[in-house]
Structure formats: C-alpha cells, structure tokens
Tab-separated table of C-alpha atoms and ligand atoms in Angstrom:
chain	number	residue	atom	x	y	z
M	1	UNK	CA	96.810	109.625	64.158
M	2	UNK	CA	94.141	108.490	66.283
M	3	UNK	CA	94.490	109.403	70.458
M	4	UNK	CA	93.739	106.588	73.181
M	5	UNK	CA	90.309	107.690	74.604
M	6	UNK	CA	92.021	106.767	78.059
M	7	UNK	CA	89.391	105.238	80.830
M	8	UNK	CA	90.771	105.705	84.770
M	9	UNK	CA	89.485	105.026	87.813
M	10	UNK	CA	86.160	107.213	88.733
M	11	UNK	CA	86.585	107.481	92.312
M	12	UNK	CA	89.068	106.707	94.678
M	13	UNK	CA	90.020	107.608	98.905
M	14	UNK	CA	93.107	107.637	99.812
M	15	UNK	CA	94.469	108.072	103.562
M	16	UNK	CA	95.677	106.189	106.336
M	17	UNK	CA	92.582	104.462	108.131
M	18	UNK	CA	90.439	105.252	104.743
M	19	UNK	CA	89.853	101.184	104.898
M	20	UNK	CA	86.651	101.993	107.398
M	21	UNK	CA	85.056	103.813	104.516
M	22	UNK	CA	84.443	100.588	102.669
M	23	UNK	CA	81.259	100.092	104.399
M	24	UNK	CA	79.744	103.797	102.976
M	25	UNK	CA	80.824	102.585	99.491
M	26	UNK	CA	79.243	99.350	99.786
M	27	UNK	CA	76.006	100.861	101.367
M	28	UNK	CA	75.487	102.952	98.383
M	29	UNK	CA	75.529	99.729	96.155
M	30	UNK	CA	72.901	97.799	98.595
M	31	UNK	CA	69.412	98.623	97.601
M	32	UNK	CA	67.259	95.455	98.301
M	33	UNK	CA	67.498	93.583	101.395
M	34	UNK	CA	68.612	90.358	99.506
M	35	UNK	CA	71.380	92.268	97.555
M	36	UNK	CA	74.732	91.183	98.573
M	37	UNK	CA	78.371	91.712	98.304
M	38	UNK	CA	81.268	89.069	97.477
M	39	UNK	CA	84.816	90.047	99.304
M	40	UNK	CA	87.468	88.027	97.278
M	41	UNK	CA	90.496	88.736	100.399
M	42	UNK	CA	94.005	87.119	99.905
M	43	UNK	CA	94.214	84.833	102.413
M	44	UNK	CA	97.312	86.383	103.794
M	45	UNK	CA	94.556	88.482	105.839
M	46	UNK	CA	92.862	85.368	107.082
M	47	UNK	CA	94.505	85.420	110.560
M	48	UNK	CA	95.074	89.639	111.224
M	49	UNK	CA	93.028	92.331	112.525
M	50	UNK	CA	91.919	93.364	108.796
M	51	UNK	CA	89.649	89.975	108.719
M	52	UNK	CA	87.781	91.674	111.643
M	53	UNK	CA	87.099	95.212	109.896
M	54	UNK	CA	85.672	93.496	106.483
M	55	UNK	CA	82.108	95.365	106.569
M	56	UNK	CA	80.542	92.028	105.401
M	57	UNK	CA	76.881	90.913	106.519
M	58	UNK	CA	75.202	88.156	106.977
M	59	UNK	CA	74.027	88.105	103.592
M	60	UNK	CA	77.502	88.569	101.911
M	61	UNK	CA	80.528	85.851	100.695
M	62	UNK	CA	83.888	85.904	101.289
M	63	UNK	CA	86.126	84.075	100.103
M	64	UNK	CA	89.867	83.653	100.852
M	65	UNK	CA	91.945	83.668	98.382
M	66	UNK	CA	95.125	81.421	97.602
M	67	UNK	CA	97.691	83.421	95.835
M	68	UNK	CA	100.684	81.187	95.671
M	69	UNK	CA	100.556	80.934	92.075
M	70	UNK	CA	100.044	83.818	89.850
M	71	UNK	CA	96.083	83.792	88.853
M	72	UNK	CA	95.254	81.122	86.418
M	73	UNK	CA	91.792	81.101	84.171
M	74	UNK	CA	90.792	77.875	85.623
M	75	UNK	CA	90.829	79.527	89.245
M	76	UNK	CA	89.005	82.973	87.726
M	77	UNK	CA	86.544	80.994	86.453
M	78	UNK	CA	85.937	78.522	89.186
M	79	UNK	CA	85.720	81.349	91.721
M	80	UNK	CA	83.181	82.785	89.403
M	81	UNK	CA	81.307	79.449	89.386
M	82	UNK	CA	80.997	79.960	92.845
M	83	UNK	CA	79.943	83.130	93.340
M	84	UNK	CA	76.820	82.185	90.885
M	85	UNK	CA	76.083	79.347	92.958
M	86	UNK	CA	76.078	81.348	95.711
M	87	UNK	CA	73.852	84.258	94.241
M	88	UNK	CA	71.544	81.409	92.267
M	89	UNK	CA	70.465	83.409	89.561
M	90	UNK	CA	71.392	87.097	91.110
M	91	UNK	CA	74.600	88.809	90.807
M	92	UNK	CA	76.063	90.782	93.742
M	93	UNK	CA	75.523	94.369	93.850
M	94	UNK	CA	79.448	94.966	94.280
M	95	UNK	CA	83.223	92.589	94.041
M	96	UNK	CA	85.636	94.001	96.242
M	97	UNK	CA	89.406	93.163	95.893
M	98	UNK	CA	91.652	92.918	98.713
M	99	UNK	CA	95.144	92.074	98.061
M	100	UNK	CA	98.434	93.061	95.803
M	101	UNK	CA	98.503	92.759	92.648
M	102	UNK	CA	97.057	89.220	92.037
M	103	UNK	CA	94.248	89.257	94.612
M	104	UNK	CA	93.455	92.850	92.802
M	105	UNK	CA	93.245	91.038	88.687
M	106	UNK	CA	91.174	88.414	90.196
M	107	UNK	CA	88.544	90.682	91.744
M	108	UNK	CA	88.427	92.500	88.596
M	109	UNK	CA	88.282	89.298	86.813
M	110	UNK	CA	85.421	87.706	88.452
M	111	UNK	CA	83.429	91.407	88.599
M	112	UNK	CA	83.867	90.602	84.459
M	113	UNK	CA	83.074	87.411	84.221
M	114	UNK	CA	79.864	87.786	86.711
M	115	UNK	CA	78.365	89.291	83.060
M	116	UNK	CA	80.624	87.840	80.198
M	117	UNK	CA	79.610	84.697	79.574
M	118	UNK	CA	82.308	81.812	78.312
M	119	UNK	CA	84.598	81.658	80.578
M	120	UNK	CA	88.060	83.875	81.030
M	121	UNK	CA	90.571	82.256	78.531
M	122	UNK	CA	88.133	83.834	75.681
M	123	UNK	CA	88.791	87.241	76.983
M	124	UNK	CA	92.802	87.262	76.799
M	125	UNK	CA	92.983	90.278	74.947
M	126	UNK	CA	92.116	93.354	73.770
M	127	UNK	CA	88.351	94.715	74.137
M	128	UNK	CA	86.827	91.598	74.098
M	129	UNK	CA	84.806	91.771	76.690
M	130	UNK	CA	81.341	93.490	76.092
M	131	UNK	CA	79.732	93.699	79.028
M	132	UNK	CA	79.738	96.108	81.526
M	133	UNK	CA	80.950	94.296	84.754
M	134	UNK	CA	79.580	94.424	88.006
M	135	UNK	CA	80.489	97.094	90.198
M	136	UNK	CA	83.976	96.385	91.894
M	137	UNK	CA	86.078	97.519	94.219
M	138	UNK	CA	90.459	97.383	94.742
M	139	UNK	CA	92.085	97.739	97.934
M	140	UNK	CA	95.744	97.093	97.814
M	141	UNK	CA	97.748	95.580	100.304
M	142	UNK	CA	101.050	95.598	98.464
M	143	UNK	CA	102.038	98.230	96.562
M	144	UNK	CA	104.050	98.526	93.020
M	145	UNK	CA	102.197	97.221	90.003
M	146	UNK	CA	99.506	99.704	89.521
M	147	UNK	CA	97.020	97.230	88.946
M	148	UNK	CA	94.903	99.589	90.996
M	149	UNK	CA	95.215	101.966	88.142
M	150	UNK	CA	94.767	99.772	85.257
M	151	UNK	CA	92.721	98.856	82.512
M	152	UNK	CA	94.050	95.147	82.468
M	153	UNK	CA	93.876	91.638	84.572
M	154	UNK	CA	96.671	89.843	84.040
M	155	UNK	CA	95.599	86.260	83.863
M	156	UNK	CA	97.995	82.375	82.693
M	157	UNK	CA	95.907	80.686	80.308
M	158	UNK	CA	95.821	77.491	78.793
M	159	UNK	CA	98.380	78.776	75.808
M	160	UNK	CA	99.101	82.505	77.370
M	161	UNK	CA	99.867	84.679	79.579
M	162	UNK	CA	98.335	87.616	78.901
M	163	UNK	CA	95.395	90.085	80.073
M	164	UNK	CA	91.650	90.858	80.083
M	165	UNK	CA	92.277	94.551	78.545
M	166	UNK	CA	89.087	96.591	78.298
M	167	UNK	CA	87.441	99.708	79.409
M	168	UNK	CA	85.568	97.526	81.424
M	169	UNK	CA	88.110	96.471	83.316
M	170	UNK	CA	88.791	99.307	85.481
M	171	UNK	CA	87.661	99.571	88.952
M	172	UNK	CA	84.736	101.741	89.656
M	173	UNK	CA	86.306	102.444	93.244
M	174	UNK	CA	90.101	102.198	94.653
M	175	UNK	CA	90.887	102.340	98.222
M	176	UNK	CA	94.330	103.537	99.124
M	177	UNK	CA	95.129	102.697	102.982
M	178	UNK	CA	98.940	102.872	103.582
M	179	UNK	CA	98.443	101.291	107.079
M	180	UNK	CA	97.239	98.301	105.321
M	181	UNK	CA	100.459	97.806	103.411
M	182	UNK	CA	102.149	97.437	106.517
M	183	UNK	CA	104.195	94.297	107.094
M	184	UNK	CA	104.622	93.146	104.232
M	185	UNK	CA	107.639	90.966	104.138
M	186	UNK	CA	110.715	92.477	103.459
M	187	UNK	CA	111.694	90.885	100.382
M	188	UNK	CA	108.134	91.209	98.668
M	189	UNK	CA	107.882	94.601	99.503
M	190	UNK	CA	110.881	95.523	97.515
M	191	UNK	CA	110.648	92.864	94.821
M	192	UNK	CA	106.579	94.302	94.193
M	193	UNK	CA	108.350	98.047	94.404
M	194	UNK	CA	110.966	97.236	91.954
M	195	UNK	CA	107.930	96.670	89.048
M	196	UNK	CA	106.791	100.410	89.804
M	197	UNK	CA	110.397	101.749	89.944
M	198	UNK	CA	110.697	99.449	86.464
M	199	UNK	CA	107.416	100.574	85.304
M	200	UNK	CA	108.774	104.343	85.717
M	201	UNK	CA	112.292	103.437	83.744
M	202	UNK	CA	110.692	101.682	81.491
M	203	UNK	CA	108.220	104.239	80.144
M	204	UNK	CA	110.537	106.592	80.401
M	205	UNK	CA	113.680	105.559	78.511
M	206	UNK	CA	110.788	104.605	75.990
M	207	UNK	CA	109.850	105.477	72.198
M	208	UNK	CA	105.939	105.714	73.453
M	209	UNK	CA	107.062	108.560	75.527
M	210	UNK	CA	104.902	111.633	75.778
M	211	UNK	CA	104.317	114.531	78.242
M	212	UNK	CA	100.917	112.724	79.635
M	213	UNK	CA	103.030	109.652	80.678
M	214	UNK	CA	105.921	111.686	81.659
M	215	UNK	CA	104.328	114.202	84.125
M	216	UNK	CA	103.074	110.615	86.479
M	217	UNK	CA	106.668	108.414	85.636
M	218	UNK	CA	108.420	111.318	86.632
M	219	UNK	CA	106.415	111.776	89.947
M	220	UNK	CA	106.290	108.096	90.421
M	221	UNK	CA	110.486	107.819	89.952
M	222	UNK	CA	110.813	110.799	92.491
M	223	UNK	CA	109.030	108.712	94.911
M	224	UNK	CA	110.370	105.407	94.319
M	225	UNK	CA	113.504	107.114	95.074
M	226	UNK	CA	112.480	108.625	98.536
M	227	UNK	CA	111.149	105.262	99.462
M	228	UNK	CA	114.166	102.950	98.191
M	229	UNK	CA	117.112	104.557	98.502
M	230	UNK	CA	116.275	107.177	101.750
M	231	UNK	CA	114.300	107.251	105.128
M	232	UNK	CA	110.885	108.364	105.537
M	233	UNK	CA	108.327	107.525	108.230
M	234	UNK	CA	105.293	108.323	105.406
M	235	UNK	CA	107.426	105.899	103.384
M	236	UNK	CA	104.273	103.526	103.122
M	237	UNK	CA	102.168	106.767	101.360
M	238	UNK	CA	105.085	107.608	99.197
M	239	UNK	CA	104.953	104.096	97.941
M	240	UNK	CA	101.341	103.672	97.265
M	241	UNK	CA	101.312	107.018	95.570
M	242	UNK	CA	104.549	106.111	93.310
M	243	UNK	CA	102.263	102.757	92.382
M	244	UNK	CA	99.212	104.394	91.509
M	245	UNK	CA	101.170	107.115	89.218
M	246	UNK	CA	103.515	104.444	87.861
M	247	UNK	CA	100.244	102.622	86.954
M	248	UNK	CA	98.663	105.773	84.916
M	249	UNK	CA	102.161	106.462	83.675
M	250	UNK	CA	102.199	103.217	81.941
M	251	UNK	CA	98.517	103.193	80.993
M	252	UNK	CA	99.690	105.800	78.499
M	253	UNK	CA	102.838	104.728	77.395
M	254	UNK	CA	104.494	101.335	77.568
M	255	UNK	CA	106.546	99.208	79.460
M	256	UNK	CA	110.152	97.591	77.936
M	257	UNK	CA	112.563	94.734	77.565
M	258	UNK	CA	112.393	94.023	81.381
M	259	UNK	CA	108.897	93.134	80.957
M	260	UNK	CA	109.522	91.622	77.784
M	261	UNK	CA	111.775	89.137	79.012
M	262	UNK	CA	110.185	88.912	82.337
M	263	UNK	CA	106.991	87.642	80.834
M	264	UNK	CA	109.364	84.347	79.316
M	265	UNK	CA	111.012	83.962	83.157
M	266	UNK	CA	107.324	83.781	84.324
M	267	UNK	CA	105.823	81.813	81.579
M	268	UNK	CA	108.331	78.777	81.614
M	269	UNK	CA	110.039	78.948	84.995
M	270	UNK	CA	107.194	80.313	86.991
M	271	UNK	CA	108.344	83.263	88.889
M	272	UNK	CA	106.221	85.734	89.932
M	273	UNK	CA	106.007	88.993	88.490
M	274	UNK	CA	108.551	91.115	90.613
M	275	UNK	CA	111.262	89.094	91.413
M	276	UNK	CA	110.956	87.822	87.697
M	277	UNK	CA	111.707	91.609	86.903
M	278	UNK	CA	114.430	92.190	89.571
M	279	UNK	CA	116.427	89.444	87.714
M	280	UNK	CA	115.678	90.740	84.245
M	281	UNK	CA	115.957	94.117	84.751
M	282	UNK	CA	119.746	93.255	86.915
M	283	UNK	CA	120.968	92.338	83.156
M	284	UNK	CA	119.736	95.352	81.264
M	285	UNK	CA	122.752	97.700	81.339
M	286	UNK	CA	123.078	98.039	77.841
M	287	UNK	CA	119.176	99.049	77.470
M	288	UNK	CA	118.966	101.009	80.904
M	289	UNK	CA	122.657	101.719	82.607
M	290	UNK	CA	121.257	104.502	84.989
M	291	UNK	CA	118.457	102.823	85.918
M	292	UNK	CA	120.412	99.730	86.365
M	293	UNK	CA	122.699	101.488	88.399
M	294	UNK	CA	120.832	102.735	90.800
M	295	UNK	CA	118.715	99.776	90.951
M	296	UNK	CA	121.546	98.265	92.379
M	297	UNK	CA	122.088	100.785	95.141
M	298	UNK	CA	118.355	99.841	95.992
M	299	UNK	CA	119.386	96.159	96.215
M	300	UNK	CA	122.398	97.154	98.408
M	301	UNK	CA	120.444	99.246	100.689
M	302	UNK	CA	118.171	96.693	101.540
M	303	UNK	CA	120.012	93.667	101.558
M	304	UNK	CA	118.629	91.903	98.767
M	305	UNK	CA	120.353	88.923	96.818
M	306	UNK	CA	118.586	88.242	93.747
M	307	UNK	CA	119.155	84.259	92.135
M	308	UNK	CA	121.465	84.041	90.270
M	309	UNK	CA	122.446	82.128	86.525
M	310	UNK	CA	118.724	80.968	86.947
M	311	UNK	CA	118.853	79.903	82.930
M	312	UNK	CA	121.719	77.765	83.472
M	313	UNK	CA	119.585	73.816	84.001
M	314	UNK	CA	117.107	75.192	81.394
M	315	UNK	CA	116.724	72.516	78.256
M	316	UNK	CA	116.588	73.707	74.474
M	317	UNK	CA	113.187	73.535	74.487
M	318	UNK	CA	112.811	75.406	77.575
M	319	UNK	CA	115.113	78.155	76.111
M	320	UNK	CA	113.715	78.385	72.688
M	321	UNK	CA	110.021	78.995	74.393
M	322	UNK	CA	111.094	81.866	76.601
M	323	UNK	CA	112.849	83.587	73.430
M	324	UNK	CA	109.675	82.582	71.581
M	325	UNK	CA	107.144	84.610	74.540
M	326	UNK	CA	109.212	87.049	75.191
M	327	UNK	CA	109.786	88.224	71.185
M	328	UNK	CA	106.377	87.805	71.392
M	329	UNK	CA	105.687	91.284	73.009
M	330	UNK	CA	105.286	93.119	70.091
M	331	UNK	CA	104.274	96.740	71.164
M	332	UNK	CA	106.873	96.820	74.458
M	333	UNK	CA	109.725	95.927	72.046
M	334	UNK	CA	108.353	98.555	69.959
M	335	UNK	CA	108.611	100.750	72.617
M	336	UNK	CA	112.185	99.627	73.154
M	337	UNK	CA	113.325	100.426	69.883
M	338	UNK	CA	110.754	101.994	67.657
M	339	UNK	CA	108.577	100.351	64.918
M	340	UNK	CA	112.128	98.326	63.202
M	341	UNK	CA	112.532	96.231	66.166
M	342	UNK	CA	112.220	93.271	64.647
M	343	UNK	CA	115.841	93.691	63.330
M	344	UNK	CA	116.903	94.365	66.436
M	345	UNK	CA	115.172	91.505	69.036
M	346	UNK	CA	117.004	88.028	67.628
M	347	UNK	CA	117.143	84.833	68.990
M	348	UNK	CA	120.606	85.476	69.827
M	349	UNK	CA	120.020	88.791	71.671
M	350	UNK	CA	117.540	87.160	73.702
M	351	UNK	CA	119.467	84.114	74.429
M	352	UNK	CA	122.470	86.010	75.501
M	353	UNK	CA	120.424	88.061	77.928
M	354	UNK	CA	118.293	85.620	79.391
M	355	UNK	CA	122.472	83.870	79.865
M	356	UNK	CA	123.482	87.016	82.021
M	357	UNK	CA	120.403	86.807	84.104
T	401	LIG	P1	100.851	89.273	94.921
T	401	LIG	O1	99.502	89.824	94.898
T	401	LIG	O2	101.103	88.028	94.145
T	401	LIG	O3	101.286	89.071	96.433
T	401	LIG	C1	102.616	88.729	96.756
T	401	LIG	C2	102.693	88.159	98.162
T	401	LIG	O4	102.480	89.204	99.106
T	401	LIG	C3	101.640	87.103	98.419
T	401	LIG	O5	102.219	86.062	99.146
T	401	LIG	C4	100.612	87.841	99.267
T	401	LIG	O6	99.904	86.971	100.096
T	401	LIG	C5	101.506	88.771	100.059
T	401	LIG	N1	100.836	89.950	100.641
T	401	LIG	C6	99.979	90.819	100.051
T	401	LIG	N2	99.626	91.787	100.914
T	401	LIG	C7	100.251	91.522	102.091
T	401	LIG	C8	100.280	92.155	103.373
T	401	LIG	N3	99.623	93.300	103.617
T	401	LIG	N4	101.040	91.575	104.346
T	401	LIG	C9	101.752	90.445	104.113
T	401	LIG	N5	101.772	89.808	102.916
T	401	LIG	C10	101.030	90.344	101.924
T	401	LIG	O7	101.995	90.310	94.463
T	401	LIG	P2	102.056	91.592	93.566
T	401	LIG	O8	103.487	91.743	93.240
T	401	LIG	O9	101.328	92.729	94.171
T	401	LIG	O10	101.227	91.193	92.266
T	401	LIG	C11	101.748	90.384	91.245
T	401	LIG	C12	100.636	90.076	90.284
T	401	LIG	O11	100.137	91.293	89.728
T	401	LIG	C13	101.064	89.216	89.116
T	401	LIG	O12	100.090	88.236	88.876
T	401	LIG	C14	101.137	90.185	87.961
T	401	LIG	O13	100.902	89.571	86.709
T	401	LIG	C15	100.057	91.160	88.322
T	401	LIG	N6	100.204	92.484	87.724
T	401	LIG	C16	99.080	93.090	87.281
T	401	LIG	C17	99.131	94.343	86.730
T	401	LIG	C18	97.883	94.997	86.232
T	401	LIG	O14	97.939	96.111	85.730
T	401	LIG	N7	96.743	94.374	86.334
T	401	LIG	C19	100.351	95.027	86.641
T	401	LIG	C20	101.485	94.387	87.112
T	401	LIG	C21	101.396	93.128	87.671
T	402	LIG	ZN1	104.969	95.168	85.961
C-alpha cells in the first residue's frame, strides 16, 4: 500500500489583529520596484474598514470580487485574463485571497492559472496542473470549509463540478484573523460552520478513517461543539481553528454521503455549498443519527429553518441528473461504505433521500 505524500500549508499567523502582518509577507515577495501584487477581495469588503487596511501600492491591482454564484471557470479564467493584461507580459510577485471559501478557490485558482496555460476547465482534476503557481496568499473571512487548508479549488465547469487538486494548489501563506470573521450574517455563519462540523462527522463515521485524520476531526468536533451549541466570547478563534483542523482532517481522509448528495443539490438546483449540506445532511439519520441529532440541537439553538421538500417541483430529468452526480462521487461513497458500495448507492436510495430532503 502506497501512503499519500501529504502537502500542507508552509507558513501560516494566526491571531486576532494578525491581518496587519500582510504587508511583511508581501514585502518579502517585492524585489524590483515594478513587481506588484494582485488582491482578489470579495466584494463584501468593498464598503468596511478592511478595504482601508489592504497594504496595496500604487503599483498593485485589486479587484473586487462578485461571489453570488459559486466560482465558475469562465470567471477564473477571465479574472486571470485580466490580471495578464494588467501585468503585460510579467506576473505578480504574490495573489492574495480575501474571502470565505469561494473568494479563497479563486485566489488559488488564478495564482495557478497565472503559469498553467489553457485555461481552468482543463485542470478539473487530479494533478494536472504542472506548474508551480505563483506565490499566493488566503485570508479567510468566513470560516468552515477548510479551504484554507486544502490542496483543492473547487471550481463549476462547463460539464462539472469538481476541483483543481494538486500539490500546487496549496497556499504558500494563510492568515488567520478571527476579528475579520466578525459579522458575518447570522445564517451564513452557521450554514459555512455546519460544512466543518459535517466535514468532522463525515471523516469520522468514515471507512478512510485513520489516527492522522482522527487526532484534527476530533479536535475540530470538540470545537464545533463549543462554538454551536455553548457560549464563548473567543467563539470566533474556536471556529477558525475547528475550520483549519476540519480542513487537514479531511485532507487525509474523506468526506461522505452529505457531500455526496450535496454536490447533486448544488449542481442542478444551485445552492451553495453549506446550506446545500445543512439540507442533506438534515436527512441522513440512517447514515449519521448522532451527528444528525445534535445537528439539530445546533439548528434549534440558533434559530435556523432550513427549506424544506426542496425536490418536490424537480422534473425527471432534473432528478435523474442529481442521482447521476451525486453516484458519481466515487471515493466519498467509498468512504461511506467501503470498496462494495456500488451495491449499496442505487437509484432508488438516492431518490428516496434526495425525497426526505
Ligand atoms: P462564500 O465564500 O461563498 O461566502 C458566503 C457569503 O458570505 C458571501 O455572500 C460572502 O460575501 C459573505 N462573506 C464572506 N465573508 C464575510 C464577512 N466577513 N462579513 C460578511 N459577509 C461575508 O462561502 P463559504 O461557505 O465560505 O464558501 C463556499 C465555497 O467554498 C463553495 O464554492 C465551495 O465549493 C467551496 N469549498 C471549497 C473547499 C476547498 O477545500 N477548496 C472546501 C469546501 C468548500
Ligand atoms: Zn464541505
């Protein structure tokens, strides 16, 4: 049996205020006067104090980014289109990230594509890209997916939605700043959470299990639990933490049905990642009944109704494709139920779940 030789993130800060250290990472990328830096921000940020403490000079882009949709290809590789323009002939010296989870996969995306020629549907994959990317940079301001921590970008193609997994990927510098995940709207905060606190059951409960992805899911859980279902006033460092680990967790394990069938919600009815898993993840009793359980407590602690029957207008065709993407995810239903899944994940399993949702 062959180990994954498992690439993380070389160097990260983490602490409240930590965001003012930007400007020392960035200085130790600029080296010519002409070298420059592109700050891909989620626009979110556009009109509050953190526009003000970007370290950009006069030299540098930024460009606000428009997150309503999960990250598409075509806006990856526009955005990279732009930043050649800009740079006419030179790459930056350094992409930084600033965002949750999509605003994070599209500065790692563009840092890729800066130096991978083709454009970012041919990269949906596994090690494709060959490469090394140009020196980037991920400051979260959400926390829960881990895509802080991870070796992916999670990009909707023109026939998929699936990510730009590579070595390559990884950031070569994370910020952590809990004061910048501060006011986040209510809802988004816990539906983003609720894909860590999955993450964590997920990996977990699965067949991929092992000590390495134990010791962070176990941390990560312990957290999630001191953040969701108590009060504490470092509630915003608990989080962040519990989102890095559940990233590193996963990164050597696997995630589950919930994801599974929460890639099919996303890919034909469009929602976004966490609430897509807070209404997969309220059916899964049978797979996860603890986790379920006190996933529900969560809910009823902070007042949150999830949609309801959202399969029931859905067409044949409609139906068929989300059974088709989500039996699609080979290795997480493997991790579900071992390498005879196939027996296991039929049409009419699917169906009848995606019916309770
Ligand atoms: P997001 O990045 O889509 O942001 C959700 C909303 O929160 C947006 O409206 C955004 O503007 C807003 N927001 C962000 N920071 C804010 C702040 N400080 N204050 C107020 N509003 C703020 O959400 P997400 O859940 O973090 O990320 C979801 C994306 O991450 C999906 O595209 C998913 O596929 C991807 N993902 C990637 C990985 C990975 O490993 N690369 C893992 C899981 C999910
Ligand atoms: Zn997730």
């Amino acid at each position: 049996m062959k180990h994954r030789n498992f690439k993380t993130v070389p160097r990260m800060i983490f602490g409240r205020g930590s965001f003012d250290q930007l400007d020392d990472v960035l200085t130790e990328e600029r080296q010519k006067p002409d070298d420059f830096v592109v700050f891909l921000v989620d626009e979110v940020h556009k009109d509050k104090p953190l526009k003000e403490r970007l370290p950009n000079q006069a030299q540098d882009l930024v460009i606000w980014l428009d997150v309503t949709d999960e990250p598409k290809t075509t806006y990856v590789d526009a955005l990279t289109e732009q930043v050649q323009a800009f740079g006419k002939g030179k790459n930056p010296v350094s992409v930084v990230g600033i965002g949750g989870g999509s605003s994070l996969d599209i500065g790692k995306a563009v840092a890729l594509l800066l130096t991978n020629p083709g454009g970012a549907a041919s990269y949906q994959g596994w090690d494709l890209i060959k490469n090394p990317a140009v020196h980037h940079v991920g400051i979260p301001t959400i926390s829960g997916t881990g895509a802080e921590a991870s070796r992916t970008t999670v990009l909707t193609g023109p026939d998929k939605k699936l990510g730009m997994n590579s070595d390559h990927t990884v950031f070569d510098q994370i910020i952590m700043d809990p004061d910048l995940i501060a006011g986040v709207p209510k809802d988004q905060w816990f539906y983003t959470g609720m894909d860590c606190y999955i993450h964590n059951v997920e990996a977990l409960n699965g067949t991929y299990i092992n000590e390495f992805a134990r010791a962070f899911g176990e941390k990560s859980s312990e957290l999630c639990h001191q953040v969701f279902l108590e009060d504490h006033p470092d509630s915003d460092e608990k989080l962040m933490m519990a989102s890095y680990m559940g990233g590193q967790s996963i990164a050597y394990s696997q995630v589950g049905a919930c994801h599974a069938l929460s890639y099919g919600l996303s890919y034909v009815m469009g929602y976004h990642h966490g609430i897509g898993n807070c209404i997969a993840f309220n059916a899964l009793d049978d797979f996860y009944p603890e986790g379920v359980k006190t996933f529900r407590k969560m809910l009823d602690k902070h007042n949150i109704t999830l949609p309801k029957n959202v399969c029931k207008d859905l067409t044949d065709a409609e139906m068929d494709k989300m059974i088709q993407v989500s039996s699609g995810m080979a290795p997480l239903w493997d991790n579900v139920y071992g390498p005879d899944w196939k027996e296991k994940v039929t049409p009419e399993l699917l169906r009848s779940l995606y019916l309770k949702m």
